[in-house]
mmCIF file of C-alpha atoms and ligand atoms in Angstrom:
data_model
loop_
_atom_site.group_PDB
_atom_site.id
_atom_site.type_symbol
_atom_site.label_atom_id
_atom_site.label_comp_id
_atom_site.label_asym_id
_atom_site.label_seq_id
_atom_site.Cartn_x
_atom_site.Cartn_y
_atom_site.Cartn_z
ATOM 1 C CA MET A 459 66.106 114.741 77.412
ATOM 2 C CA PRO A 460 69.673 113.414 77.375
ATOM 3 C CA ARG A 461 72.015 115.348 75.144
ATOM 4 C CA GLY A 462 72.314 113.847 71.696
ATOM 5 C CA LYS A 463 74.917 113.979 68.994
ATOM 6 C CA CYS A 464 75.021 116.592 66.246
ATOM 7 C CA ARG A 465 73.143 115.426 63.171
ATOM 8 C CA VAL A 466 75.873 116.766 60.918
ATOM 9 C CA CYS A 467 79.165 115.904 62.585
ATOM 10 C CA GLY A 468 78.206 113.432 65.318
ATOM 11 C CA ARG A 469 79.922 115.442 68.036
ATOM 12 C CA GLU A 470 78.360 116.378 71.352
ATOM 13 C CA ALA A 471 75.339 118.560 70.495
ATOM 14 C CA GLU A 472 74.176 121.781 72.172
ATOM 15 C CA TYR A 473 70.875 122.612 70.543
ATOM 16 C CA TRP A 474 67.777 120.453 70.233
ATOM 17 C CA VAL A 475 65.712 121.878 67.384
ATOM 18 C CA PRO A 476 62.273 120.219 67.491
ATOM 19 C CA TRP A 477 61.097 121.406 64.050
ATOM 20 C CA ALA A 478 64.225 119.957 62.449
ATOM 21 C CA ASN A 479 63.877 116.869 64.654
ATOM 22 C CA ALA A 480 67.597 117.183 65.193
ATOM 23 C CA TRP A 481 70.411 117.970 67.577
ATOM 24 C CA PHE A 482 73.107 120.371 66.432
ATOM 25 C CA CYS A 483 76.487 121.278 67.818
ATOM 26 C CA HIS A 484 77.311 124.966 68.154
ATOM 27 C CA ASP A 485 78.775 125.381 64.676
ATOM 28 C CA HIS A 486 76.177 123.306 62.904
ATOM 29 C CA PHE A 487 73.317 125.125 64.593
ATOM 30 C CA ILE A 488 74.690 128.382 63.186
ATOM 31 C CA GLU A 489 75.022 126.736 59.790
ATOM 32 C CA TYR A 490 71.463 125.352 59.958
ATOM 33 C CA TYR A 491 70.096 128.816 60.811
ATOM 34 C CA ASP A 492 72.112 130.588 58.111
ATOM 35 C CA LYS A 493 70.943 128.083 55.502
ATOM 36 C CA ARG A 494 67.315 128.720 56.340
ATOM 37 C CA VAL A 495 67.838 132.473 56.049
ATOM 38 C CA ARG A 496 69.642 131.979 52.748
ATOM 39 C CA ARG A 497 66.729 129.925 51.405
ATOM 40 C CA VAL A 498 64.302 132.744 52.200
ATOM 41 C CA TRP A 499 66.648 135.238 50.562
ATOM 42 C CA GLU A 500 66.979 133.158 47.412
ATOM 43 C CA LYS A 501 63.290 132.370 47.154
ATOM 44 C CA TYR A 502 61.731 135.770 47.795
ATOM 45 C CA PHE A 503 64.306 138.493 47.154
ATOM 46 C CA PRO A 504 64.986 139.566 43.582
ATOM 47 C CA ARG A 505 68.582 140.077 42.468
ATOM 48 C CA GLY A 506 69.612 143.546 41.439
ATOM 49 C CA HIS A 507 69.583 145.425 44.732
ATOM 50 C CA ARG A 508 72.764 147.389 45.327
ATOM 51 C CA LYS A 509 72.633 149.207 48.645
ATOM 52 C CA VAL A 510 71.027 147.570 51.647
ATOM 53 C CA LEU A 511 70.190 148.927 55.088
ATOM 54 C CA VAL A 512 69.692 146.433 57.909
ATOM 55 C CA ALA A 513 67.456 147.975 60.582
ATOM 56 C CA VAL A 514 68.764 146.902 63.975
ATOM 57 C CA SER A 515 67.069 147.816 67.239
ATOM 58 C CA GLY A 516 69.467 145.880 69.477
ATOM 59 C CA GLY A 517 66.839 143.240 70.325
ATOM 60 C CA LYS A 518 67.479 139.521 69.756
ATOM 61 C CA ASP A 519 65.663 139.304 66.433
ATOM 62 C CA SER A 520 67.347 142.111 64.544
ATOM 63 C CA VAL A 521 70.744 141.300 66.070
ATOM 64 C CA ALA A 522 70.407 137.688 64.849
ATOM 65 C CA LEU A 523 69.401 139.102 61.468
ATOM 66 C CA LEU A 524 72.486 141.321 61.324
ATOM 67 C CA TYR A 525 74.911 138.471 62.068
ATOM 68 C CA SER A 526 73.293 136.012 59.704
ATOM 69 C CA ILE A 527 72.521 138.306 56.787
ATOM 70 C CA SER A 528 75.930 139.999 56.832
ATOM 71 C CA LYS A 529 77.555 136.755 55.646
ATOM 72 C CA LEU A 530 75.078 136.479 52.832
ATOM 73 C CA LEU A 531 75.235 140.139 51.793
ATOM 74 C CA GLY A 532 79.014 140.074 51.999
ATOM 75 C CA ASP A 533 79.149 136.963 49.775
ATOM 76 C CA SER A 534 76.853 138.635 47.256
ATOM 77 C CA GLY A 535 79.137 141.659 47.093
ATOM 78 C CA LEU A 536 76.392 144.062 48.157
ATOM 79 C CA TYR A 537 77.031 147.382 49.862
ATOM 80 C CA TYR A 538 75.310 147.318 53.241
ATOM 81 C CA HIS A 539 75.187 149.233 56.489
ATOM 82 C CA ALA A 540 73.201 148.875 59.708
ATOM 83 C CA LEU A 541 70.551 151.454 60.574
ATOM 84 C CA PHE A 542 69.625 152.457 64.105
ATOM 85 C CA ILE A 543 66.654 154.735 64.674
ATOM 86 C CA ASP A 544 67.164 157.023 67.639
ATOM 87 C CA LEU A 545 63.662 157.714 68.878
ATOM 88 C CA GLY A 546 64.819 159.796 71.843
ATOM 89 C CA ILE A 547 63.638 157.367 74.516
ATOM 90 C CA PRO A 548 65.551 158.392 77.656
ATOM 91 C CA GLY A 549 68.236 155.863 78.578
ATOM 92 C CA TYR A 550 66.871 153.170 76.308
ATOM 93 C CA SER A 551 67.794 154.701 72.948
ATOM 94 C CA ARG A 552 71.347 155.401 74.034
ATOM 95 C CA GLU A 553 71.862 151.914 75.493
ATOM 96 C CA SER A 554 70.356 150.280 72.401
ATOM 97 C CA LEU A 555 72.629 152.284 70.130
ATOM 98 C CA ARG A 556 75.646 151.229 72.192
ATOM 99 C CA ILE A 557 74.700 147.586 71.700
ATOM 100 C CA VAL A 558 74.027 147.975 67.997
ATOM 101 C CA GLU A 559 77.414 149.668 67.574
ATOM 102 C CA LYS A 560 79.150 146.966 69.552
ATOM 103 C CA ASN A 561 77.723 144.157 67.404
ATOM 104 C CA ALA A 562 78.250 146.013 64.159
ATOM 105 C CA GLY A 563 81.830 146.799 65.237
ATOM 106 C CA ARG A 564 82.555 143.093 65.725
ATOM 107 C CA LEU A 565 81.216 142.427 62.243
ATOM 108 C CA ASP A 566 82.976 145.434 60.775
ATOM 109 C CA ILE A 567 79.708 146.983 59.642
ATOM 110 C CA GLU A 568 79.077 150.712 59.730
ATOM 111 C CA VAL A 569 76.100 152.009 61.706
ATOM 112 C CA GLU A 570 74.000 154.853 60.389
ATOM 113 C CA VAL A 571 71.708 156.669 62.812
ATOM 114 C CA ALA A 572 68.381 158.248 61.871
ATOM 115 C CA ARG A 573 67.306 160.676 64.581
ATOM 116 C CA LEU A 574 63.713 161.573 65.286
ATOM 117 C CA SER A 575 64.959 164.729 67.052
ATOM 118 C CA ASP A 576 66.029 166.031 63.619
ATOM 119 C CA TYR A 577 62.303 166.552 63.040
ATOM 120 C CA GLY A 578 61.889 168.656 66.191
ATOM 121 C CA PHE A 579 60.470 166.121 68.637
ATOM 122 C CA THR A 580 61.156 162.804 70.359
ATOM 123 C CA MET A 581 59.142 159.785 71.466
ATOM 124 C CA GLU A 582 59.500 161.161 74.996
ATOM 125 C CA ASP A 583 57.462 164.207 73.924
ATOM 126 C CA VAL A 584 54.896 161.918 72.336
ATOM 127 C CA TYR A 585 54.762 159.720 75.440
ATOM 128 C CA ARG A 586 54.097 162.724 77.670
ATOM 129 C CA LEU A 587 51.335 163.998 75.398
ATOM 130 C CA VAL A 588 49.716 160.556 75.281
ATOM 131 C CA ARG A 589 49.864 160.325 79.098
ATOM 132 C CA ALA A 590 48.285 163.778 79.315
ATOM 133 C CA ARG A 591 45.576 162.598 76.854
ATOM 134 C CA ARG A 592 46.466 165.361 74.439
ATOM 135 C CA ILE A 593 47.156 162.700 71.834
ATOM 136 C CA ARG A 594 44.774 159.773 71.700
ATOM 137 C CA ARG A 595 46.486 156.839 70.137
ATOM 138 C CA PRO A 596 48.552 154.114 71.824
ATOM 139 C CA VAL A 597 52.179 155.175 72.080
ATOM 140 C CA CYS A 598 53.493 151.887 70.573
ATOM 141 C CA SER A 599 51.314 152.330 67.528
ATOM 142 C CA ILE A 600 52.630 155.867 67.019
ATOM 143 C CA CYS A 601 56.180 154.606 67.503
ATOM 144 C CA GLY A 602 55.641 151.882 64.882
ATOM 145 C CA MET A 603 54.432 154.463 62.365
ATOM 146 C CA VAL A 604 57.368 156.771 63.139
ATOM 147 C CA LYS A 605 59.882 153.933 62.711
ATOM 148 C CA ARG A 606 58.445 152.860 59.356
ATOM 149 C CA TYR A 607 58.502 156.458 58.147
ATOM 150 C CA LEU A 608 62.062 157.178 59.269
ATOM 151 C CA MET A 609 63.380 153.881 57.910
ATOM 152 C CA ASN A 610 61.976 154.610 54.493
ATOM 153 C CA ARG A 611 62.910 158.275 54.405
ATOM 154 C CA TYR A 612 66.437 157.718 55.650
ATOM 155 C CA ALA A 613 66.974 154.892 53.169
ATOM 156 C CA TYR A 614 65.638 156.943 50.261
ATOM 157 C CA GLU A 615 67.590 160.083 51.108
ATOM 158 C CA HIS A 616 70.823 158.112 51.397
ATOM 159 C CA GLY A 617 70.433 156.138 48.194
ATOM 160 C CA TYR A 618 69.578 152.729 49.645
ATOM 161 C CA ASP A 619 67.302 150.469 47.620
ATOM 162 C CA LEU A 620 66.384 147.838 50.216
ATOM 163 C CA VAL A 621 65.629 147.928 53.953
ATOM 164 C CA LEU A 622 65.674 144.704 55.966
ATOM 165 C CA THR A 623 63.936 144.240 59.327
ATOM 166 C CA GLY A 624 63.972 141.498 61.948
ATOM 167 C CA HIS A 625 60.278 140.617 62.103
ATOM 168 C CA ASN A 626 60.011 137.045 63.376
ATOM 169 C CA LEU A 627 57.683 134.062 63.015
ATOM 170 C CA ASP A 628 55.984 134.431 66.400
ATOM 171 C CA ASP A 629 54.900 137.994 65.679
ATOM 172 C CA MET A 630 53.772 137.137 62.159
ATOM 173 C CA ILE A 631 51.483 134.385 63.531
ATOM 174 C CA GLY A 632 49.971 136.717 66.142
ATOM 175 C CA PHE A 633 49.484 139.434 63.558
ATOM 176 C CA THR A 634 47.865 137.055 61.056
ATOM 177 C CA LEU A 635 45.359 135.602 63.472
ATOM 178 C CA SER A 636 44.369 138.925 64.970
ATOM 179 C CA SER A 637 43.904 140.380 61.471
ATOM 180 C CA ILE A 638 41.583 137.478 60.663
ATOM 181 C CA VAL A 639 39.675 137.882 63.918
ATOM 182 C CA SER A 640 39.083 141.558 63.258
ATOM 183 C CA GLY A 641 38.409 141.079 59.553
ATOM 184 C CA ARG A 642 41.351 143.183 58.370
ATOM 185 C CA ILE A 643 42.259 140.599 55.750
ATOM 186 C CA GLU A 644 44.021 143.071 53.433
ATOM 187 C CA ASP A 645 46.490 143.750 56.251
ATOM 188 C CA LEU A 646 47.952 140.306 55.620
ATOM 189 C CA VAL A 647 49.735 141.590 52.525
ATOM 190 C CA LYS A 648 52.049 143.443 54.916
ATOM 191 C CA LEU A 649 53.467 140.026 55.793
ATOM 192 C CA LYS A 650 55.100 139.447 52.445
ATOM 193 C CA PRO A 651 58.771 138.621 52.986
ATOM 194 C CA TYR A 652 59.601 141.128 50.256
ATOM 195 C CA VAL A 653 57.712 144.215 49.117
ATOM 196 C CA GLU A 654 59.065 146.042 46.106
ATOM 197 C CA GLY A 655 59.694 149.759 46.134
ATOM 198 C CA SER A 656 58.684 152.492 43.713
ATOM 199 C CA GLY A 657 59.513 156.190 43.546
ATOM 200 C CA ASN A 658 60.505 157.344 47.015
ATOM 201 C CA LEU A 659 59.121 154.188 48.613
ATOM 202 C CA VAL A 660 62.093 151.900 49.196
ATOM 203 C CA ALA A 661 61.778 148.090 48.916
ATOM 204 C CA ARG A 662 61.473 146.236 52.217
ATOM 205 C CA GLY A 663 62.176 142.716 53.306
ATOM 206 C CA LYS A 664 61.934 140.404 56.301
ATOM 207 C CA PRO A 665 64.525 137.665 55.860
ATOM 208 C CA ILE A 666 63.891 136.030 59.264
ATOM 209 C CA LEU A 667 60.118 135.933 58.968
ATOM 210 C CA PHE A 668 60.163 132.118 59.280
ATOM 211 C CA MET A 669 62.492 131.990 62.283
ATOM 212 C CA TYR A 670 60.993 131.449 65.740
ATOM 213 C CA GLY A 671 61.773 134.022 68.420
ATOM 214 C CA VAL A 672 63.489 131.294 70.430
ATOM 215 C CA GLU A 673 65.725 130.385 67.493
ATOM 216 C CA ASN A 674 66.871 133.980 67.274
ATOM 217 C CA LYS A 675 67.650 133.840 70.969
ATOM 218 C CA TRP A 676 69.733 130.655 70.516
ATOM 219 C CA TYR A 677 71.472 132.209 67.536
ATOM 220 C CA VAL A 678 72.563 135.354 69.386
ATOM 221 C CA GLU A 679 73.851 133.111 72.189
ATOM 222 C CA ALA A 680 75.683 130.915 69.709
ATOM 223 C CA VAL A 681 77.433 133.838 68.038
ATOM 224 C CA ASP A 682 78.017 135.396 71.457
ATOM 225 C CA ALA A 683 76.282 138.650 70.586
ATOM 226 C CA GLU A 684 75.130 141.199 73.111
ATOM 227 C CA ILE A 685 71.490 142.298 73.064
ATOM 228 C CA VAL A 686 69.471 144.976 74.848
ATOM 229 C CA GLY A 687 68.477 143.668 78.250
ATOM 230 C CA GLY A 688 65.401 145.625 79.236
ATOM 231 C CA GLN A 689 62.191 146.586 77.520
ATOM 232 C CA CYS A 690 61.303 149.959 76.174
ATOM 233 C CA PRO A 691 60.161 152.017 79.210
ATOM 234 C CA PHE A 692 57.198 153.347 77.207
ATOM 235 C CA ARG A 693 55.941 149.927 76.232
ATOM 236 C CA ALA A 694 52.351 149.668 77.356
ATOM 237 C CA GLY A 695 52.009 145.932 76.735
ATOM 238 C CA GLU A 696 51.230 144.409 73.386
ATOM 239 C CA SER A 697 47.707 143.991 72.177
ATOM 240 C CA SER A 698 46.649 141.005 74.258
ATOM 241 C CA ILE A 699 44.703 139.339 71.452
ATOM 242 C CA ASN A 700 47.845 139.189 69.344
ATOM 243 C CA VAL A 701 49.804 137.655 72.170
ATOM 244 C CA GLU A 702 47.179 135.096 73.165
ATOM 245 C CA LEU A 703 46.659 133.879 69.618
ATOM 246 C CA ARG A 704 50.392 133.697 69.063
ATOM 247 C CA ASP A 705 50.885 131.746 72.287
ATOM 248 C CA ALA A 706 48.083 129.330 71.393
ATOM 249 C CA VAL A 707 49.814 128.474 68.127
ATOM 250 C CA LEU A 708 53.210 128.204 69.826
ATOM 251 C CA ALA A 709 51.647 125.827 72.379
ATOM 252 C CA ALA A 710 50.254 123.678 69.552
ATOM 253 C CA ASP A 711 53.712 123.838 67.963
ATOM 254 C CA LYS A 712 55.176 122.205 71.067
ATOM 255 C CA LYS A 713 53.072 119.106 70.323
ATOM 256 C CA HIS A 714 53.458 119.362 66.557
ATOM 257 C CA PRO A 715 56.886 120.875 65.967
ATOM 258 C CA GLY A 716 57.084 122.992 62.854
ATOM 259 C CA LEU A 717 53.370 123.748 62.742
ATOM 260 C CA ALA A 718 53.975 127.498 62.969
ATOM 261 C CA ILE A 719 56.500 127.408 60.125
ATOM 262 C CA LEU A 720 54.080 125.441 57.960
ATOM 263 C CA MET A 721 51.314 127.892 58.750
ATOM 264 C CA ALA A 722 53.511 130.905 57.952
ATOM 265 C CA ARG A 723 54.643 129.369 54.692
ATOM 266 C CA ASN A 724 51.078 128.734 53.630
ATOM 267 C CA ILE A 725 50.056 132.244 54.611
ATOM 268 C CA VAL A 726 52.810 133.687 52.451
ATOM 269 C CA ASP A 727 52.639 131.277 49.504
ATOM 270 C CA LYS A 728 48.938 130.345 49.360
ATOM 271 C CA LEU A 729 46.840 132.857 51.246
ATOM 272 C CA ILE A 730 48.416 136.242 50.478
ATOM 273 C CA PRO A 731 48.487 135.714 46.691
ATOM 274 C CA ARG A 732 44.705 135.198 46.834
ATOM 275 C CA ILE A 733 43.998 138.463 48.591
ATOM 276 C CA ARG A 734 42.770 141.129 46.270
ATOM 277 C CA ALA A 735 43.746 144.208 48.213
ATOM 278 C CA PRO A 736 41.488 147.118 47.361
ATOM 279 C CA GLU A 737 43.475 149.532 45.196
ATOM 280 C CA LYS A 738 44.731 151.841 47.888
ATOM 281 C CA LYS A 739 45.961 154.739 45.818
ATOM 282 C CA LEU A 740 48.958 156.141 47.611
ATOM 283 C CA LYS A 741 49.121 159.922 47.393
ATOM 284 C CA SER A 742 52.184 161.966 47.998
ATOM 285 C CA CYS A 743 52.081 163.924 51.230
ATOM 286 C CA SER A 744 51.817 167.627 50.399
ATOM 287 C CA VAL A 745 54.169 168.468 53.271
ATOM 288 C CA CYS A 746 57.004 165.950 52.919
ATOM 289 C CA GLY A 747 56.364 164.332 49.544
ATOM 290 C CA TYR A 748 56.522 160.750 50.811
ATOM 291 C CA PRO A 749 53.780 158.287 49.897
ATOM 292 C CA SER A 750 50.796 157.950 52.178
ATOM 293 C CA SER A 751 47.120 157.009 52.075
ATOM 294 C CA THR A 752 46.272 160.315 53.781
ATOM 295 C CA ASP A 753 47.371 163.872 53.114
ATOM 296 C CA PRO A 754 49.250 165.084 55.089
ATOM 297 C CA CYS A 755 50.825 161.752 55.963
ATOM 298 C CA GLY A 756 50.586 160.314 59.484
ATOM 299 C CA PHE A 757 54.097 161.443 60.335
ATOM 300 C CA CYS A 758 53.599 165.051 59.223
ATOM 301 C CA ARG A 759 50.272 165.237 61.059
ATOM 302 C CA LEU A 760 51.923 163.941 64.215
ATOM 303 C CA ARG A 761 54.836 166.340 63.838
ATOM 304 C CA GLU A 762 52.485 169.267 63.386
ATOM 305 C CA ARG A 763 50.333 168.283 66.376
ATOM 306 C CA VAL A 764 53.269 167.680 68.705
ATOM 307 C CA SER A 765 54.847 170.970 67.775
ATOM 308 C CA ALA A 766 51.564 172.853 68.340
ATOM 309 C CA LEU A 767 50.993 171.159 71.708
ATOM 310 C CA LEU A 768 54.562 171.712 72.867
ATOM 311 C CA SER A 769 54.516 175.395 71.967
ATOM 312 C CA SER A 770 51.141 175.903 73.686
ATOM 313 C CA GLN A 771 52.679 174.471 76.883
ATOM 314 C CA GLU A 772 55.528 176.942 76.906
HETATM 315 P P1 LIG B 591 59.243 146.218 66.247
HETATM 316 O O1 LIG B 591 58.474 147.261 65.524
HETATM 317 O O2 LIG B 591 59.834 146.704 67.523
HETATM 318 O O3 LIG B 591 58.565 144.888 66.340
HETATM 319 O O4 LIG B 591 60.527 145.952 65.335
HETATM 320 C C1 LIG B 591 60.450 145.345 64.095
HETATM 321 C C2 LIG B 591 61.762 145.521 63.388
HETATM 322 O O5 LIG B 591 61.979 146.906 63.128
HETATM 323 C C3 LIG B 591 62.986 145.096 64.174
HETATM 324 O O6 LIG B 591 63.256 143.713 64.009
HETATM 325 C C4 LIG B 591 64.078 145.940 63.575
HETATM 326 O O7 LIG B 591 64.541 145.394 62.361
HETATM 327 C C5 LIG B 591 63.345 147.219 63.271
HETATM 328 N N1 LIG B 591 63.507 148.203 64.373
HETATM 329 C C6 LIG B 591 62.706 148.386 65.449
HETATM 330 N N2 LIG B 591 63.169 149.396 66.221
HETATM 331 C C7 LIG B 591 64.281 149.874 65.617
HETATM 332 C C8 LIG B 591 65.233 150.913 65.914
HETATM 333 N N3 LIG B 591 65.128 151.692 66.992
HETATM 334 N N4 LIG B 591 66.257 151.089 65.043
HETATM 335 C C9 LIG B 591 66.384 150.327 63.941
HETATM 336 N N5 LIG B 591 65.526 149.342 63.618
HETATM 337 C C10 LIG B 591 64.497 149.106 64.436
HETATM 338 ZN ZN1 LIG B 592 78.119 119.449 64.367
HETATM 339 ZN ZN1 LIG B 593 54.399 163.820 55.184
#
């Protein structure tokens, strides 16, 4: 396709955005992206938060989130820092932290680090035990649980009242369809762009839930941000059903640009409000005191098991 002119200023454009049916120059692409994030913020996030943590892994999605949301949070006069979770993945965690610090430094944002090793183990220990079949659960699923736990606990202990993550549109589509396929309809409520907190459960939000993965990639290029190059060395491949369903929708989106956004919007605005999630009474974990559907919570059970297995190996 020959390069067009920017829809806003008429200058030579750099980005063709099919779902906007428009070309944008560098600056106006950034503006277009920021406006869409701002709309999500204004529509779904209540006012009144004071201290915000932006969880940044160093990947394209959360780095795009950090750049875009920092303008908005700064304008709103909110106190905010970035959060990096150091899972103790050899090489990868250190490199990711370097990249998060580099981006945050450019934006003049402080980085806080939550360390899994403070709890006596690392994801490397978990990985080894999974490989040795001493723990039977996929390592990425354990890692996801650990990250959610640490994000919430760190935020609560340091007085934050909102945690933001970089979940994107592509993943939300894959997650939705695979939840439908397997009948886990209540799981869809996890896709709300904003979930309020209570007690020691801190509110959570996903401001770039309606942004395509590829848009986040263009955005980090446009703002000239650095992102983590490789993949997590422990990554065992995503659940293939998720990926295939996601790719099927993204392929349909190529012929009908914006289809995935429309679908996501309807999931959030029409479908989720109709789901009557069974009253899952959250208990407080008798070990750590954080909310969980089981007692002890998943994190404390993991911690206990890893520590027992590691000491039996000594
Ligand atoms: P994932 O679970 O890898 O799909 O990541 C989802 C979101 O969680 C990312 O967009 C980040 O906001 C956040 N996240 C994942 N890993 C980390 C990490 N190591 N440190 C801080 N935030 C993270
Ligand atoms: Zn322009
Ligand atoms: Zn616990």
